[in-house]
mmCIF file of C-alpha atoms and ligand atoms in Angstrom:
data_model
loop_
_atom_site.group_PDB
_atom_site.id
_atom_site.type_symbol
_atom_site.label_atom_id
_atom_site.label_comp_id
_atom_site.label_asym_id
_atom_site.label_seq_id
_atom_site.Cartn_x
_atom_site.Cartn_y
_atom_site.Cartn_z
ATOM 1 C CA MET A 1 74.513 15.951 129.465
ATOM 2 C CA SER A 2 71.093 15.707 127.861
ATOM 3 C CA GLU A 3 71.669 18.803 125.702
ATOM 4 C CA THR A 4 74.277 16.981 123.670
ATOM 5 C CA LYS A 5 71.773 14.235 122.904
ATOM 6 C CA ILE A 6 69.451 16.677 121.145
ATOM 7 C CA GLU A 7 69.877 17.334 117.441
ATOM 8 C CA LEU A 8 68.021 19.717 115.176
ATOM 9 C CA ILE A 9 67.432 19.396 111.462
ATOM 10 C CA GLN A 10 65.146 21.001 108.931
ATOM 11 C CA GLY A 11 63.521 18.549 106.560
ATOM 12 C CA ASP A 12 61.082 15.735 105.962
ATOM 13 C CA ILE A 13 60.792 13.249 108.810
ATOM 14 C CA THR A 14 59.838 10.409 106.453
ATOM 15 C CA GLN A 15 63.475 10.374 105.277
ATOM 16 C CA ALA A 16 64.930 9.820 108.742
ATOM 17 C CA ALA A 17 66.678 6.441 109.044
ATOM 18 C CA VAL A 18 66.351 6.206 112.826
ATOM 19 C CA ASP A 19 64.990 3.677 115.317
ATOM 20 C CA ALA A 20 61.635 5.460 115.455
ATOM 21 C CA ILE A 21 59.985 8.505 113.959
ATOM 22 C CA VAL A 22 57.038 10.025 115.778
ATOM 23 C CA ASN A 23 53.822 10.752 113.904
ATOM 24 C CA ALA A 24 51.504 13.636 114.829
ATOM 25 C CA ALA A 25 48.399 11.496 114.364
ATOM 26 C CA ASN A 26 44.755 11.960 115.279
ATOM 27 C CA SER A 27 42.832 9.885 117.784
ATOM 28 C CA SER A 28 41.341 7.602 115.112
ATOM 29 C CA LEU A 29 44.862 6.480 114.038
ATOM 30 C CA MET A 30 43.448 6.297 110.504
ATOM 31 C CA GLY A 31 45.796 8.811 108.920
ATOM 32 C CA GLY A 32 45.148 12.380 107.844
ATOM 33 C CA GLY A 33 46.976 15.365 106.357
ATOM 34 C CA GLY A 34 50.251 17.057 107.280
ATOM 35 C CA VAL A 35 53.027 14.881 108.615
ATOM 36 C CA ASP A 36 50.543 12.046 109.246
ATOM 37 C CA GLY A 37 49.614 11.951 105.552
ATOM 38 C CA ALA A 38 53.261 12.114 104.488
ATOM 39 C CA ILE A 39 54.197 9.222 106.789
ATOM 40 C CA HIS A 40 51.317 7.013 105.609
ATOM 41 C CA ARG A 41 52.024 7.750 101.935
ATOM 42 C CA ALA A 42 55.706 6.926 102.286
ATOM 43 C CA ALA A 43 55.145 3.832 104.464
ATOM 44 C CA GLY A 44 52.557 2.204 102.181
ATOM 45 C CA PRO A 45 49.422 0.236 103.100
ATOM 46 C CA SER A 46 50.938 -2.039 105.770
ATOM 47 C CA LEU A 47 51.148 0.906 108.185
ATOM 48 C CA HIS A 48 47.466 1.680 107.759
ATOM 49 C CA GLU A 49 46.575 -1.981 108.262
ATOM 50 C CA GLU A 50 48.582 -2.136 111.471
ATOM 51 C CA CYS A 51 46.984 1.099 112.709
ATOM 52 C CA MET A 52 43.543 -0.336 111.937
ATOM 53 C CA ARG A 53 44.287 -3.428 114.023
ATOM 54 C CA ILE A 54 45.424 -1.314 116.975
ATOM 55 C CA ALA A 55 42.428 1.025 116.608
ATOM 56 C CA GLN A 56 40.119 -1.992 116.740
ATOM 57 C CA GLU A 57 41.808 -3.276 119.914
ATOM 58 C CA LEU A 58 41.570 0.159 121.585
ATOM 59 C CA LYS A 59 38.135 1.134 120.281
ATOM 60 C CA ASP A 60 36.457 1.295 123.716
ATOM 61 C CA ILE A 61 38.945 3.765 125.215
ATOM 62 C CA PRO A 62 37.252 7.129 125.935
ATOM 63 C CA GLY A 63 38.538 9.754 123.513
ATOM 64 C CA GLY A 64 40.268 6.957 121.651
ATOM 65 C CA PRO A 65 41.328 4.727 120.125
ATOM 66 C CA CYS A 66 44.312 6.944 120.974
ATOM 67 C CA PRO A 67 43.348 9.966 123.119
ATOM 68 C CA ALA A 68 45.345 13.214 123.066
ATOM 69 C CA GLY A 69 48.574 12.878 125.025
ATOM 70 C CA GLU A 70 48.852 9.120 124.430
ATOM 71 C CA ALA A 71 50.977 7.104 121.986
ATOM 72 C CA VAL A 72 51.111 3.715 120.263
ATOM 73 C CA ILE A 73 53.907 2.050 118.316
ATOM 74 C CA THR A 74 53.906 0.177 114.988
ATOM 75 C CA GLY A 75 56.313 -1.065 112.362
ATOM 76 C CA ALA A 76 57.297 1.303 109.580
ATOM 77 C CA GLY A 77 56.324 -0.333 106.263
ATOM 78 C CA MET A 78 58.531 1.026 103.474
ATOM 79 C CA LEU A 79 59.976 3.900 105.524
ATOM 80 C CA PRO A 80 63.732 3.920 106.219
ATOM 81 C CA CYS A 81 63.114 4.020 109.995
ATOM 82 C CA LYS A 82 62.390 0.890 112.026
ATOM 83 C CA ASN A 83 59.251 1.954 113.902
ATOM 84 C CA VAL A 84 56.613 4.657 113.931
ATOM 85 C CA ILE A 85 55.296 5.999 117.224
ATOM 86 C CA HIS A 86 51.874 7.553 116.694
ATOM 87 C CA THR A 87 50.992 10.197 119.229
ATOM 88 C CA VAL A 88 48.036 12.551 119.311
ATOM 89 C CA GLY A 89 48.663 16.174 120.155
ATOM 90 C CA PRO A 90 46.052 18.466 121.683
ATOM 91 C CA VAL A 91 44.014 20.829 119.541
ATOM 92 C CA TRP A 92 44.889 24.358 120.698
ATOM 93 C CA GLN A 93 41.853 25.916 122.386
ATOM 94 C CA GLY A 94 43.468 28.959 123.950
ATOM 95 C CA GLY A 95 45.694 27.232 126.478
ATOM 96 C CA GLY A 96 43.197 26.734 129.302
ATOM 97 C CA ARG A 97 42.150 23.194 128.414
ATOM 98 C CA GLY A 98 45.207 21.327 129.622
ATOM 99 C CA GLU A 99 46.938 21.639 126.259
ATOM 100 C CA ARG A 100 50.413 22.041 127.795
ATOM 101 C CA GLU A 101 50.164 18.856 129.866
ATOM 102 C CA LEU A 102 48.682 16.919 126.940
ATOM 103 C CA LEU A 103 51.476 18.048 124.619
ATOM 104 C CA ALA A 104 54.102 17.139 127.228
ATOM 105 C CA GLY A 105 52.378 13.738 127.472
ATOM 106 C CA CYS A 106 52.961 13.164 123.749
ATOM 107 C CA TYR A 107 56.733 13.564 124.126
ATOM 108 C CA ARG A 108 56.851 11.676 127.434
ATOM 109 C CA LYS A 109 54.730 8.701 126.301
ATOM 110 C CA SER A 110 56.568 8.451 122.985
ATOM 111 C CA LEU A 111 59.947 8.268 124.726
ATOM 112 C CA LEU A 112 58.567 5.815 127.285
ATOM 113 C CA LEU A 113 57.458 3.498 124.453
ATOM 114 C CA ALA A 114 60.830 3.907 122.753
ATOM 115 C CA ALA A 115 62.758 3.121 125.932
ATOM 116 C CA GLY A 116 60.537 0.089 126.566
ATOM 117 C CA ARG A 117 61.642 -1.316 123.191
ATOM 118 C CA ALA A 118 65.285 -0.361 123.672
ATOM 119 C CA LEU A 119 65.099 2.131 120.780
ATOM 120 C CA LYS A 120 67.965 4.580 120.911
ATOM 121 C CA VAL A 121 67.477 7.264 118.252
ATOM 122 C CA ILE A 122 64.079 8.951 117.982
ATOM 123 C CA ALA A 123 62.949 11.720 115.610
ATOM 124 C CA PHE A 124 60.046 14.061 116.460
ATOM 125 C CA PRO A 125 58.093 16.493 114.293
ATOM 126 C CA ASN A 126 56.668 19.655 115.872
ATOM 127 C CA ILE A 127 53.528 18.011 117.226
ATOM 128 C CA SER A 128 50.279 20.073 117.206
ATOM 129 C CA THR A 129 51.874 23.089 115.498
ATOM 130 C CA GLY A 130 50.143 22.519 112.131
ATOM 131 C CA VAL A 131 46.426 21.841 111.749
ATOM 132 C CA TYR A 132 45.980 21.647 115.542
ATOM 133 C CA GLY A 133 47.099 25.271 115.899
ATOM 134 C CA TYR A 134 49.363 25.141 118.982
ATOM 135 C CA PRO A 135 51.471 28.333 119.058
ATOM 136 C CA LYS A 136 54.895 27.303 117.784
ATOM 137 C CA ARG A 137 57.056 29.006 120.387
ATOM 138 C CA GLU A 138 55.031 27.623 123.309
ATOM 139 C CA ALA A 139 54.989 24.160 121.725
ATOM 140 C CA ALA A 140 58.777 24.228 121.277
ATOM 141 C CA SER A 141 59.325 25.106 124.914
ATOM 142 C CA VAL A 142 57.088 22.212 126.055
ATOM 143 C CA ALA A 143 58.842 19.840 123.642
ATOM 144 C CA LEU A 144 62.360 20.809 124.729
ATOM 145 C CA GLU A 145 61.630 20.837 128.463
ATOM 146 C CA THR A 146 59.881 17.471 128.357
ATOM 147 C CA VAL A 147 62.520 15.807 126.207
ATOM 148 C CA TRP A 148 65.349 17.121 128.425
ATOM 149 C CA GLU A 149 63.580 15.734 131.474
ATOM 150 C CA CYS A 150 62.999 12.320 129.834
ATOM 151 C CA LEU A 151 66.599 12.068 128.616
ATOM 152 C CA GLU A 152 67.835 12.673 132.168
ATOM 153 C CA LYS A 153 65.605 9.845 133.407
ATOM 154 C CA ARG A 154 66.306 7.423 130.564
ATOM 155 C CA PRO A 155 70.008 7.425 129.736
ATOM 156 C CA GLN A 156 69.528 4.453 127.402
ATOM 157 C CA ILE A 157 68.041 6.833 124.802
ATOM 158 C CA GLU A 158 71.035 8.082 122.833
ATOM 159 C CA LYS A 159 69.570 10.783 120.662
ATOM 160 C CA VAL A 160 66.426 12.803 120.026
ATOM 161 C CA ILE A 161 66.249 14.596 116.698
ATOM 162 C CA PHE A 162 63.773 17.441 116.208
ATOM 163 C CA VAL A 163 62.859 17.483 112.539
ATOM 164 C CA CYS A 164 61.419 20.895 111.701
ATOM 165 C CA PHE A 165 59.630 21.039 108.383
ATOM 166 C CA ASP A 166 58.797 24.722 108.274
ATOM 167 C CA HIS A 167 61.333 27.510 108.560
ATOM 168 C CA GLU A 168 59.552 29.244 111.440
ATOM 169 C CA ASN A 169 59.768 26.194 113.711
ATOM 170 C CA PHE A 170 63.373 25.623 112.664
ATOM 171 C CA GLN A 171 64.310 29.191 113.655
ATOM 172 C CA ILE A 172 62.506 28.915 117.000
ATOM 173 C CA TYR A 173 64.345 25.684 117.863
ATOM 174 C CA ARG A 174 67.689 27.133 116.715
ATOM 175 C CA GLU A 175 67.158 30.050 119.013
ATOM 176 C CA MET A 176 66.029 27.949 121.986
ATOM 177 C CA LEU A 177 68.892 25.498 121.559
ATOM 178 C CA GLY A 178 71.372 28.333 121.212
ATOM 179 C CA VAL A 179 72.425 27.294 117.699
ATOM 180 C CA VAL A 180 73.603 30.311 115.721
HETATM 181 N N1 LIG B 1 58.152 16.029 108.113
HETATM 182 C C1 LIG B 1 58.255 16.706 109.276
HETATM 183 N N2 LIG B 1 57.343 17.599 109.711
HETATM 184 C C2 LIG B 1 56.278 17.826 108.900
HETATM 185 C C3 LIG B 1 56.078 17.161 107.655
HETATM 186 C C4 LIG B 1 57.077 16.225 107.281
HETATM 187 N N3 LIG B 1 56.993 15.536 106.139
HETATM 188 N N4 LIG B 1 54.926 17.613 107.117
HETATM 189 C C5 LIG B 1 54.408 18.534 107.965
HETATM 190 N N5 LIG B 1 55.235 18.670 109.033
HETATM 191 P P1 LIG B 1 50.442 18.643 111.344
HETATM 192 P P2 LIG B 1 49.176 18.559 114.014
HETATM 193 C C6 LIG B 1 55.112 19.555 110.220
HETATM 194 O O1 LIG B 1 49.349 19.492 110.794
HETATM 195 O O2 LIG B 1 49.180 20.039 114.091
HETATM 196 C C7 LIG B 1 46.780 15.518 110.594
HETATM 197 O O3 LIG B 1 45.757 15.594 109.643
HETATM 198 C C8 LIG B 1 54.307 20.811 110.086
HETATM 199 O O4 LIG B 1 55.089 21.866 109.512
HETATM 200 O O5 LIG B 1 50.945 17.530 110.522
HETATM 201 O O6 LIG B 1 49.640 17.756 115.194
HETATM 202 C C9 LIG B 1 46.515 14.446 111.654
HETATM 203 O O7 LIG B 1 45.827 13.326 111.137
HETATM 204 C C10 LIG B 1 53.981 21.102 111.551
HETATM 205 O O8 LIG B 1 55.044 21.862 112.137
HETATM 206 O O9 LIG B 1 50.012 17.964 112.778
HETATM 207 C C11 LIG B 1 45.690 15.188 112.648
HETATM 208 O O10 LIG B 1 44.323 15.204 112.288
HETATM 209 C C12 LIG B 1 53.982 19.734 112.207
HETATM 210 O O11 LIG B 1 54.461 18.819 111.223
HETATM 211 C C13 LIG B 1 46.237 16.580 112.613
HETATM 212 O O12 LIG B 1 46.827 16.738 111.314
HETATM 213 C C14 LIG B 1 52.623 19.274 112.682
HETATM 214 O O13 LIG B 1 51.635 19.622 111.743
HETATM 215 C C15 LIG B 1 47.327 16.791 113.633
HETATM 216 O O14 LIG B 1 47.690 18.131 113.652
#
């Protein structure tokens, strides 16, 4: 059952010693604030260098180097995890600009990359729910639905951990997962 493969914690994703943590990046892949800034600070300069190389390779992609809903994978520098999957969430514009499908794409593409590399334990932050302004409850429902669906399709993934940084997201996930 996919439900038993989902774990919830409140904390800092940079501390997660898993196969891959997911970064809520921006389309330049050059780093930024929020969880992106925390990941780059903790990983050290090698992560930025690797992101720069990928950005150069993908520079001609429309909306790129990494458009919203897409993902790329790198090493993890000094982080305790093995890889970082950088995905770009949609900026919330009211909900009528395909935000739901783009956000689902972030979770789907990240897990596709992970499965392609035989990575088994993946940790996600609450993509788009910070600076990008996606309503937290709606974002959580997209995240959970999409991850459930992917886990059904890809049994080789053993665990997905939602790492909620803020209390509000943590409470929403607790409620949706039926954790009292
Ligand atoms: N560990 C886990 N989650 C965290 C951490 C952390 N250390 N720090 C913040 N969060 P945001 P976005 C949560 O703004 O909305 C960046 O500048 C935070 O509480 O990081 O996708 C990028 O470069 C929130 O729930 O990402 C982009 O320009 C969640 O991470 C832009 O922000 C996402 O908040 C992306 O915006």
